[in-house]
CSV table of C-alpha atoms in Angstrom, one decimal:
chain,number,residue,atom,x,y,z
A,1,UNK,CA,32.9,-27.0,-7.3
A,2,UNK,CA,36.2,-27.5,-8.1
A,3,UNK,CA,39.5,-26.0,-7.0
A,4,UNK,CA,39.6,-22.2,-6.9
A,5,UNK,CA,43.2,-22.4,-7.0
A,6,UNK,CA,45.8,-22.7,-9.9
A,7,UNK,CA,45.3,-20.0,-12.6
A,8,UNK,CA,42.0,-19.2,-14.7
A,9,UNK,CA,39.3,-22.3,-13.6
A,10,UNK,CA,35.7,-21.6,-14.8
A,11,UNK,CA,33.3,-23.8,-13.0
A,12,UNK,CA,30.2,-24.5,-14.0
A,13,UNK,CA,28.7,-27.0,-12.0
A,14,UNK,CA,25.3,-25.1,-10.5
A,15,UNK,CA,21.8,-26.5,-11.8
A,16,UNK,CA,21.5,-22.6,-13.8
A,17,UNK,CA,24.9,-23.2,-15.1
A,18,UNK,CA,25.6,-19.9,-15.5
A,19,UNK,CA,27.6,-19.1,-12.7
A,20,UNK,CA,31.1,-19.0,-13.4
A,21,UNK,CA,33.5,-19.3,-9.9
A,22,UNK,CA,36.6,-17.9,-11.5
A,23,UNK,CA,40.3,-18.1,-9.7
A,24,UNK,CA,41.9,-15.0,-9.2
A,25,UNK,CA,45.0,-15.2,-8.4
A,26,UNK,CA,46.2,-11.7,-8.5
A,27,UNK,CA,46.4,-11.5,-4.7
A,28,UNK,CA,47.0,-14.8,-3.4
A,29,UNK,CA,49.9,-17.0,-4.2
A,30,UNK,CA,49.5,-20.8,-4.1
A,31,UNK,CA,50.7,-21.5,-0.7
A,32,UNK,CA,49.2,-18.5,0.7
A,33,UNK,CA,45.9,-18.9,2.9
A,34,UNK,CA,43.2,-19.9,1.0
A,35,UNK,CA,39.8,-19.8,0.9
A,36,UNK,CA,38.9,-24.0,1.0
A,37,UNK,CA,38.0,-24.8,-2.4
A,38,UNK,CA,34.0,-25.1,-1.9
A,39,UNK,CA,33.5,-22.5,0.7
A,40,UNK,CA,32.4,-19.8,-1.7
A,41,UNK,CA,29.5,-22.2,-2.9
A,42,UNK,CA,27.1,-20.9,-0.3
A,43,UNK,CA,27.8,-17.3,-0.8
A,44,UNK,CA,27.2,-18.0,-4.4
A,45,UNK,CA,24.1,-19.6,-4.1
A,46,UNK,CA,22.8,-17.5,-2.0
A,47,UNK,CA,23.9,-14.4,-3.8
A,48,UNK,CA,22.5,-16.1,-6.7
A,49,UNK,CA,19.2,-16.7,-5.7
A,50,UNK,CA,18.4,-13.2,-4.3
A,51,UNK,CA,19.8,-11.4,-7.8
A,52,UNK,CA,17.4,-13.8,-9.6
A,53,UNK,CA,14.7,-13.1,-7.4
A,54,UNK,CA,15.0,-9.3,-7.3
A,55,UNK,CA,15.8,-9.0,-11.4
A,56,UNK,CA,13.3,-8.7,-13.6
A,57,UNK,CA,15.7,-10.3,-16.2
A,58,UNK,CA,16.8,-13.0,-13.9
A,59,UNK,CA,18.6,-14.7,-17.2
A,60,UNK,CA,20.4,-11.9,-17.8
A,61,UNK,CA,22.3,-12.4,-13.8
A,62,UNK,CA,25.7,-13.8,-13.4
A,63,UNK,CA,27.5,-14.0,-10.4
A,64,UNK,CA,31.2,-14.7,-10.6
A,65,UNK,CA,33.0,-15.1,-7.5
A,66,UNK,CA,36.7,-15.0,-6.8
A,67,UNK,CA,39.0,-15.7,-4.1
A,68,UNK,CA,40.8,-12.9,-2.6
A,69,UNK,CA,43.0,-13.4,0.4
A,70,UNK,CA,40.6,-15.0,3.6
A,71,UNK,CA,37.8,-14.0,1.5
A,72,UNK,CA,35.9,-14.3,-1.7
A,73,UNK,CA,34.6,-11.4,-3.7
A,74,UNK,CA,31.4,-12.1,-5.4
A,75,UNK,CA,31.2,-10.3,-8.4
A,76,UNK,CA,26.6,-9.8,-9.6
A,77,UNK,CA,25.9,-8.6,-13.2
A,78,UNK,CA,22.5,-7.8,-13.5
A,79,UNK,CA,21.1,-6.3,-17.0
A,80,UNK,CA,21.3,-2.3,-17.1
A,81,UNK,CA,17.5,-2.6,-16.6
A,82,UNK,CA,17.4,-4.1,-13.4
A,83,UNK,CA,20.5,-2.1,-11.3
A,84,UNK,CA,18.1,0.3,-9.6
A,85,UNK,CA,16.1,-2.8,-8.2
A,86,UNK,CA,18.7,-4.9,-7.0
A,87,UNK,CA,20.4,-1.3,-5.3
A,88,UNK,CA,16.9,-0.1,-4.0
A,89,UNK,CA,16.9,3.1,-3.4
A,90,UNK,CA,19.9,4.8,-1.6
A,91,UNK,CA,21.2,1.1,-1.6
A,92,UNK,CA,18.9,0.0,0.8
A,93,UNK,CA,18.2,-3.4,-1.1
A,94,UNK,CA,22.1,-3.9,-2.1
A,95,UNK,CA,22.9,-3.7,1.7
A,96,UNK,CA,20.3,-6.1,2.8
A,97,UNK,CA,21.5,-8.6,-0.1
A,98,UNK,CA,24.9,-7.9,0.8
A,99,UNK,CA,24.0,-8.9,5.0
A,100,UNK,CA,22.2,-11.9,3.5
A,101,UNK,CA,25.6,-12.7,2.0
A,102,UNK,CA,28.0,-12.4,4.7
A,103,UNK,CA,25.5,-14.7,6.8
A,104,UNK,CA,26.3,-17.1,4.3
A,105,UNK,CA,29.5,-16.5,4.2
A,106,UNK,CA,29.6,-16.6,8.1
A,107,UNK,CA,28.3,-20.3,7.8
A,108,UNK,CA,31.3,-21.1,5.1
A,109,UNK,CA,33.4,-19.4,7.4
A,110,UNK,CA,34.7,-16.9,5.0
A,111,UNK,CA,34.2,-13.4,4.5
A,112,UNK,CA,32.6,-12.1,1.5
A,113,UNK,CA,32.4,-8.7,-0.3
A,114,UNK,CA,29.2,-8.5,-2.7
A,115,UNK,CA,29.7,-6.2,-6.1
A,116,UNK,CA,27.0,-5.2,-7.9
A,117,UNK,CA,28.1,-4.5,-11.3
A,118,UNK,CA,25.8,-3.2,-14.5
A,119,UNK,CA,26.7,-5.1,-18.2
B,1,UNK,CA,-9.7,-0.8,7.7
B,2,UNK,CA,-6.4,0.0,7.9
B,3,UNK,CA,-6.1,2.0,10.7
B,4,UNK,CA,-5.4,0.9,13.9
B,5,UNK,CA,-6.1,2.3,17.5
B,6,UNK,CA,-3.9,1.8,20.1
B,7,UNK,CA,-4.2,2.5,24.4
B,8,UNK,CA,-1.5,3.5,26.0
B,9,UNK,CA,-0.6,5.4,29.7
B,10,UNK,CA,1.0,8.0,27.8
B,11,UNK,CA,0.7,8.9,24.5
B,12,UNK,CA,4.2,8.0,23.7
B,13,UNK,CA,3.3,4.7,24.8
B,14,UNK,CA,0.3,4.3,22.8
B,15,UNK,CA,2.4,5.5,19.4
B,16,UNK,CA,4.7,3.1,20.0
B,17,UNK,CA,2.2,-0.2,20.6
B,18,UNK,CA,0.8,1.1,17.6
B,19,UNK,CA,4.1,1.3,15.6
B,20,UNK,CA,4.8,-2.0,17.5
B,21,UNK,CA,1.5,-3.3,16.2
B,22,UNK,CA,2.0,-2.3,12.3
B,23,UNK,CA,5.4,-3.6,12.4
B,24,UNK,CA,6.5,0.0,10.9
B,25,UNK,CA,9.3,2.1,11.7
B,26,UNK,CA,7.7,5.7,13.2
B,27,UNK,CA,8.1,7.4,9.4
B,28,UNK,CA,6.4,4.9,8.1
B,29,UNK,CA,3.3,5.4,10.0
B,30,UNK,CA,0.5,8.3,10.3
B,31,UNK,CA,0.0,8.6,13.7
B,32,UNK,CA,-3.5,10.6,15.2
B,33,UNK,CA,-3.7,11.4,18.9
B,34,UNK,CA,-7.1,10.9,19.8
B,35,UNK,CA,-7.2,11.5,23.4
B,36,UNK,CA,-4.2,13.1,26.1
B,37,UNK,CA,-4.3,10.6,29.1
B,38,UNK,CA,-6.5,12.3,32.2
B,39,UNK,CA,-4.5,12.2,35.2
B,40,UNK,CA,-6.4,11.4,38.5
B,41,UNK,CA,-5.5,11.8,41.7
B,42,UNK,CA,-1.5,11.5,43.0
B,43,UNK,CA,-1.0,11.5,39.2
B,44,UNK,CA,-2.7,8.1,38.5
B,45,UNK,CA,-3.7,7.7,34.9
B,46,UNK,CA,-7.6,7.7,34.7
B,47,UNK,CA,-7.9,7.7,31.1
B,48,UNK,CA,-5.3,6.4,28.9
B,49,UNK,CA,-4.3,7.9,25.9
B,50,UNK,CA,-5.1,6.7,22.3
B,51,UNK,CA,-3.8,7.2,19.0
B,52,UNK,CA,-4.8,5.8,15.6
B,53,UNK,CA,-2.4,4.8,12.9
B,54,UNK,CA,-1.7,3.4,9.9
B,55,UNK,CA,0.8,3.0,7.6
B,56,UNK,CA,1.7,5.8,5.8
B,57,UNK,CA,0.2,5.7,1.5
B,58,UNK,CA,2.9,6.1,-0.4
B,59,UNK,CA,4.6,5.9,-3.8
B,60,UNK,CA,3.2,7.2,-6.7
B,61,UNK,CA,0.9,4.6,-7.8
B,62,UNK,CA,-2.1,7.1,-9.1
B,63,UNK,CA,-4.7,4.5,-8.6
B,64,UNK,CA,-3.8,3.6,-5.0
B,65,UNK,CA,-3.1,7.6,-4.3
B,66,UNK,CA,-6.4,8.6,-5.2
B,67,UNK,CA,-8.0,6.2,-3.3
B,68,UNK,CA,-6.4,7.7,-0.3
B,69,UNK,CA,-7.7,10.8,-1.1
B,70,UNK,CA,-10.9,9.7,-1.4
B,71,UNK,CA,-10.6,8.6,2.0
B,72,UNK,CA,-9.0,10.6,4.1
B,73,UNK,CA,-11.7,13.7,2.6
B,74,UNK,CA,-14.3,11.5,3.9
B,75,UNK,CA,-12.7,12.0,7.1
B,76,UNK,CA,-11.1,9.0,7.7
B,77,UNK,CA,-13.0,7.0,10.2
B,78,UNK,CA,-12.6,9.4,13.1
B,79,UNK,CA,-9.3,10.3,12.1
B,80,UNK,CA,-10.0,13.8,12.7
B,81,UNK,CA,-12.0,13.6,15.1
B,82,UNK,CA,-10.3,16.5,17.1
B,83,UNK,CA,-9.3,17.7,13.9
B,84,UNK,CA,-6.2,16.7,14.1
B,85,UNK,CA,-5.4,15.1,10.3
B,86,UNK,CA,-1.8,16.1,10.8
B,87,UNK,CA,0.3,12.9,11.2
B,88,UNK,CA,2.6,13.2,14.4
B,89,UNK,CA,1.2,16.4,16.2
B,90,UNK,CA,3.8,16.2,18.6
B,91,UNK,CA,7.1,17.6,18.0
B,92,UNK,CA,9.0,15.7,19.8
B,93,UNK,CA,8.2,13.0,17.9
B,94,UNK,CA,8.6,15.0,14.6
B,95,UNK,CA,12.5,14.5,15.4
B,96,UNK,CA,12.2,11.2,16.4
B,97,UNK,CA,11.0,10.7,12.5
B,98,UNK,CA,13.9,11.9,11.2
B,99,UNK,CA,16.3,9.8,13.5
B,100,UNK,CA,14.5,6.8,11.9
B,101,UNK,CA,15.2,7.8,8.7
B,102,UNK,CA,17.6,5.0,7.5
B,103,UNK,CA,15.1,2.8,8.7
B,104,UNK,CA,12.6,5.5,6.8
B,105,UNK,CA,11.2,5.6,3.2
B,106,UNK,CA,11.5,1.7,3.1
B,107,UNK,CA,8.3,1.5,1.0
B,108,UNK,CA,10.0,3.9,-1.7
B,109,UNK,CA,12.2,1.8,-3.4
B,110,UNK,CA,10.1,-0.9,-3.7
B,111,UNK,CA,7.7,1.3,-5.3
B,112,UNK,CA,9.8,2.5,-8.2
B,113,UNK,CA,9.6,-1.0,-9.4
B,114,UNK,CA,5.8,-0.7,-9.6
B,115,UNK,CA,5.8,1.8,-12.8
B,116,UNK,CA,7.1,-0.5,-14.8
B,117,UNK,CA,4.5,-3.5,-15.2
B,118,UNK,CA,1.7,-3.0,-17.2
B,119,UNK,CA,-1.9,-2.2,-16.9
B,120,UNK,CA,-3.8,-5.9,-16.4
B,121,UNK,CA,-0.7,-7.1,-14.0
B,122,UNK,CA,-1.2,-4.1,-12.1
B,123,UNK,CA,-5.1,-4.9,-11.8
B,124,UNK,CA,-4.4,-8.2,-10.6
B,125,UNK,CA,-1.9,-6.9,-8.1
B,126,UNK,CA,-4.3,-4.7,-6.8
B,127,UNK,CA,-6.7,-7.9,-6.6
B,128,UNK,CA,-3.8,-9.6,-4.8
B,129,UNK,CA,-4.6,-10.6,-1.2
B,130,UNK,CA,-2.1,-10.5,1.7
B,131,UNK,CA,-2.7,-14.3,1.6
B,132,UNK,CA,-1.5,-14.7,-1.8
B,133,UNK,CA,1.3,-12.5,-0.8
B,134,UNK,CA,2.3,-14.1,2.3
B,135,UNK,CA,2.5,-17.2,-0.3
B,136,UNK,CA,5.3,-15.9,-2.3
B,137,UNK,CA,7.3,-14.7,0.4
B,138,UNK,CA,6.9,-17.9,1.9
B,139,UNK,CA,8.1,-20.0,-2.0
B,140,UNK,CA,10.8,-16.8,-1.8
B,141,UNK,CA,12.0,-17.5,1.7
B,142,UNK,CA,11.9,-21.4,1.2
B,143,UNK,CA,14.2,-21.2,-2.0
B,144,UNK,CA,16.4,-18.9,-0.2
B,145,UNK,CA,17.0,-21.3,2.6
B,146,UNK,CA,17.8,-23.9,-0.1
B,147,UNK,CA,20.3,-21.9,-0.9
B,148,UNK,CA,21.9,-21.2,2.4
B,149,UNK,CA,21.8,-25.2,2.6
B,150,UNK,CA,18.9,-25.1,5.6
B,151,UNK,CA,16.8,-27.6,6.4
B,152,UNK,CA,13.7,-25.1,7.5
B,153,UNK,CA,10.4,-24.2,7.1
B,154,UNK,CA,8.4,-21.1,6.7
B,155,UNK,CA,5.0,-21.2,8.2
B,156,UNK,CA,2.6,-18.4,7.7
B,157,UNK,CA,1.0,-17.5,10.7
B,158,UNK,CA,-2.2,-14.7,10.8
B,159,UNK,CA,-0.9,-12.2,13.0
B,160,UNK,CA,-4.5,-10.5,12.4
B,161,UNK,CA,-6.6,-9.5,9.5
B,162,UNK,CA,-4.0,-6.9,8.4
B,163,UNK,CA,-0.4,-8.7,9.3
B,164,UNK,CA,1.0,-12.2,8.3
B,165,UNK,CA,3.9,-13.3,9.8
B,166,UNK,CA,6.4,-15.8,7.6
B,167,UNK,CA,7.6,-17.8,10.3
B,168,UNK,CA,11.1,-19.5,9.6
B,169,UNK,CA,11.7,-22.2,11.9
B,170,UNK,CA,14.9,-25.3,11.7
B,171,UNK,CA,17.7,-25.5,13.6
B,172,UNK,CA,20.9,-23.6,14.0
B,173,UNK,CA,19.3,-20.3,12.2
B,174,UNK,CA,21.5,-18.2,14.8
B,175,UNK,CA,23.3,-16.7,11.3
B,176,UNK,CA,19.8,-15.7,9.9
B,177,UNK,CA,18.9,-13.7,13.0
B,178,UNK,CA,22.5,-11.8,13.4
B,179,UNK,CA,23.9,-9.3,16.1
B,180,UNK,CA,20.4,-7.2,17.5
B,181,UNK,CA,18.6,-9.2,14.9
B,182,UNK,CA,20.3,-7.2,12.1
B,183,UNK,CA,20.2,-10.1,9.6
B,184,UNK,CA,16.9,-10.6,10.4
B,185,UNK,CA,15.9,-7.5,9.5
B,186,UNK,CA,17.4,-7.6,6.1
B,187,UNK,CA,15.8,-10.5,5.4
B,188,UNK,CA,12.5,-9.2,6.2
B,189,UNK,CA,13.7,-5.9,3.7
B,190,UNK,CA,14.3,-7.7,1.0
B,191,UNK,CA,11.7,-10.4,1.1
B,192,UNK,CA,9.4,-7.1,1.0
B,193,UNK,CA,11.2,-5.9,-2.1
B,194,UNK,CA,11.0,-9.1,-4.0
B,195,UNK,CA,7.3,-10.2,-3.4
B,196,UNK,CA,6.5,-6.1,-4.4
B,197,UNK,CA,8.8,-6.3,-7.4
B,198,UNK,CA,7.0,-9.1,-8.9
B,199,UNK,CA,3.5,-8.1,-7.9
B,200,UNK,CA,3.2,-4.5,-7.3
B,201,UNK,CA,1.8,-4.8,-3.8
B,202,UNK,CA,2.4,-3.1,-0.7
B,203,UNK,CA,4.0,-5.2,1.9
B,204,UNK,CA,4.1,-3.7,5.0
B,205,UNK,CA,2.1,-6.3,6.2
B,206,UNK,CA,4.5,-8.9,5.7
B,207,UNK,CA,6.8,-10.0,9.0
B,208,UNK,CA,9.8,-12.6,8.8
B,209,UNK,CA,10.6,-13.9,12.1
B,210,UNK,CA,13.2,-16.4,11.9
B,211,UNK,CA,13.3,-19.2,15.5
B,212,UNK,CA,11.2,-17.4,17.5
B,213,UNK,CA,13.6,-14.8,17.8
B,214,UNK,CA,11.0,-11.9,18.1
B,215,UNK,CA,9.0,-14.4,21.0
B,216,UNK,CA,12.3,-15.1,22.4
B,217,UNK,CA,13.3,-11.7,22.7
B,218,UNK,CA,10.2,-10.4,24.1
B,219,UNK,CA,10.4,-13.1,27.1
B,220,UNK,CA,14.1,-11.9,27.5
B,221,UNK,CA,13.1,-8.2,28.0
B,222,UNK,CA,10.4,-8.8,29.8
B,223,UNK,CA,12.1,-11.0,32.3
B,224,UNK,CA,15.3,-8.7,32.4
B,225,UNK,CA,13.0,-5.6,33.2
B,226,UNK,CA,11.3,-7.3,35.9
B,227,UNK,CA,14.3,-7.1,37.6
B,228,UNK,CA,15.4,-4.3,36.9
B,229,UNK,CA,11.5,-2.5,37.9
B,230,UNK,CA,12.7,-4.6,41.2
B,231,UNK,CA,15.3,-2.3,41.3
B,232,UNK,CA,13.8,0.8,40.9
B,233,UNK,CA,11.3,-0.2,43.3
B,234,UNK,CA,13.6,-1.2,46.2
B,235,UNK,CA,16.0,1.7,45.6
B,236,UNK,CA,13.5,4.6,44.8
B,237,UNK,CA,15.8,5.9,42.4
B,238,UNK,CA,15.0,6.4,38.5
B,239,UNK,CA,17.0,3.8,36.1
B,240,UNK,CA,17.4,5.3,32.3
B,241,UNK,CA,17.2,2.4,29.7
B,242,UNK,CA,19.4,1.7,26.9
B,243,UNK,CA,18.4,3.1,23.5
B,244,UNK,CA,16.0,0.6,22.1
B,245,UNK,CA,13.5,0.0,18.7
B,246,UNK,CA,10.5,1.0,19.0
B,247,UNK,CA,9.2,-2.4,19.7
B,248,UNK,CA,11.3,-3.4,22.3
B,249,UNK,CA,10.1,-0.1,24.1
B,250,UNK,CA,6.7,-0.9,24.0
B,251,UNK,CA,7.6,-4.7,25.5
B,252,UNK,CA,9.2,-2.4,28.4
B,253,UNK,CA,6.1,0.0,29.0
B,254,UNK,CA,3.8,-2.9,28.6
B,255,UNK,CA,6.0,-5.1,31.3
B,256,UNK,CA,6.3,-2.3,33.9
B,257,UNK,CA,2.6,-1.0,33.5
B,258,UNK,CA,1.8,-4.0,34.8
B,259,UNK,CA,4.3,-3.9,38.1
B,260,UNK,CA,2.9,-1.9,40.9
B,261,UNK,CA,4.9,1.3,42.5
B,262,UNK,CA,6.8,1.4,39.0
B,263,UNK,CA,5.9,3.6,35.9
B,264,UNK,CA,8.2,4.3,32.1
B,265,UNK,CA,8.2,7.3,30.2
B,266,UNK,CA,10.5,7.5,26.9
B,267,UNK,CA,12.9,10.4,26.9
B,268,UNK,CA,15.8,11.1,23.8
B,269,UNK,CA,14.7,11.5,20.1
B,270,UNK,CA,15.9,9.9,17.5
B,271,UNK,CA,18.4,6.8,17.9
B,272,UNK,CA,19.0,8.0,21.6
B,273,UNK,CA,15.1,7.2,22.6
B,274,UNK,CA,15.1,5.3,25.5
B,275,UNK,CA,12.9,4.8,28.2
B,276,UNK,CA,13.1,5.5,31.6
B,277,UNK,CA,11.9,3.2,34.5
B,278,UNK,CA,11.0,5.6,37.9
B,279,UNK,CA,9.0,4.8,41.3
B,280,UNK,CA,5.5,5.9,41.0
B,281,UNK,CA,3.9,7.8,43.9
């Protein structure tokens, strides 16, 4: 991946290529402490992986991720179809996804807060 | 055969090796007492107790529902035996469901996923062995750890007819098993969802352990509560337990049943069920 600082960069460098690591910059300055460039790429992988294999439209998942302070806030769109699975019932599945996540994240070193947003 | 029966020195004991051997939380299971344990003489147990269980049928699937039917009207292999048909007679442990109940209902969400295919893939899931099942957790699991950038593999190991294990073994998979084994147990979750969502199949039979941690964790207990049995022993005084799952209760009863002078009983309901270790007579 490239940098995740320095205004609006869209990469698109995963074999699917259609997750898009977007800068946000609305909380963190340049200067402030960043998440390394690259240290999302495991929480997005892995955040990836589970949304596709839990979807029944796993073409239709996207999983932006942007940098928020120490952290990185991973952003899922699944197709309207496919919310209840990837929530489980009373969020049972959602919360598993999202302790996957944060294991990753734990490896990275970061911490991570997992969305799960419908189109 | 789904059932299972389970000994125990108390029935409480026998519930939980049989929770312990289903790999189920207690509301997931249908639990038959079959026989109180006979006390002998100075309160020695002459005949332990035993229970049947089985994972509790759910979800709405009509095929699968009437098939239960079926079955438990014919009786249901000695289910009720003493006529007892009702799952948890005890009371006790009627609360102690409800304590479980985050941990409940884990076959429901799964199942709403299983309206949705249509007729033939539902056939073939019903056709779908616990082999071919173990197989796609294992592709699931393997992918996964792809993504987490782990060099790992996942064996599948035959627990016994009814229970596969997918066994994830590498090093420096500390981060996969989590505090108390709580990413562990996620990942067991949701490999369950995702190899139901795509074929429709129960999966209660399906176990992720991830380095040995379940082995390691039984040798732990049972070494720490050799000691503390030790304890008891040499002081004659009871020792309460810290709350603990259901399986690591049944590593403590099984440990101390076999230490002389020393005997467990579980006491609390719900998340504050704990055993206690006390001199025997």
């Amino acid at each position: 991946m490239g940098r995740v600082h320095g205004g609006e960069v869209e990469v698109s460098e995963y074999e699917d290529g259609d997750i898009n690591v977007v800068d946000d910059d609305d909380f963190a300055e340049e200067g402030d402490d960043m998440v390394d460039a690259g240290a999302a790429d495991v929480p997005v992988a892995v955040t990836t992986y589970l949304a596709k294999a839990l979807a029944d439209s796993p073409d239709e998942v996207e999983v932006m991720a942007s940098s928020r302070g120490d952290g990185v806030k991973i952003s899922v769109t699944v197709a309207q179809g496919d919310m209840g699975r990837v929530i489980g019932r009373r969020g049972r599945t959602a919360q598993a996804l999202r302790t996957l996540v944060a294991a990753a994240g734990a490896k990275a070193g970061i911490a991570t807060n997992v969305d799960i947003v419908d189109v | 055969m789904e059932w299972v029966e389970v000994t125990g020195t108390s029935v409480d004991a026998a519930k939980e090796a049989a929770l312990a051997q289903l790999g189920v939380e207690a509301d997931d299971a249908e639990i038959l007492i079959v026989s109180e344990p006979t006390k002998g003489l100075f309160g020695r147990v002459r005949g332990e107790a035993r229970v049947k269980a089985r994972v509790k049928p759910a979800g709405p699937r009509p095929k699968r529902n009437r098939n239960r039917r079926e079955r438990s009207g014919a009786g249901e292999g000695g289910g009720n035996r003493e006529g007892q048909q009702r799952p948890q007679k005890a009371s006790g442990d009627g609360e102690r469901q409800k304590g479980t109940a985050p941990q409940g209902n884990r076959n429901k969400p799964q199942r709403e996923g299983q309206q949705r295919p249509k007729q033939e893939e539902r056939e073939m899931a019903d056709g779908m062995t616990l082999e071919e099942q173990a197989k796609v957790g294992q592709e699931f699991l393997k992918g996964l750890l792809d993504a987490y950038g782990y060099q790992a593999d996942v064996a599948i190991r035959n627990l016994d007819d009814e229970t596969v294990e997918l066994s994830v073994t590498g090093d420096e998979l500390g981060l996969l098993v989590g505090p108390r084994g709580s990413t562990l147990a996620a990942l067991q979750d949701i490999t369950r969802t995702v190899v139901q969502a795509k074929f429709t199949a129960r999966t209660d039979r399906i176990l992720v352990d991830v380095a040995q941690y379940r082995e390691r964790r039984v040798a732990a207990l049972t070494r720490w509560v050799q000691g503390i049995a030790e304890e008891v022993k040499a002081s004659g005084e009871e020792r309460p337990l810290e709350p603990m799952s259901a399986a690591d209760r049944k590593v403590i009863h099984d440990t101390v049943a076999t230490i002389d002078g020393v005997e467990t009983r579980s006491e609390g309901e719900d998340a504050r069920r704990h055993v206690v270790l006390a001199p025997s007579a």
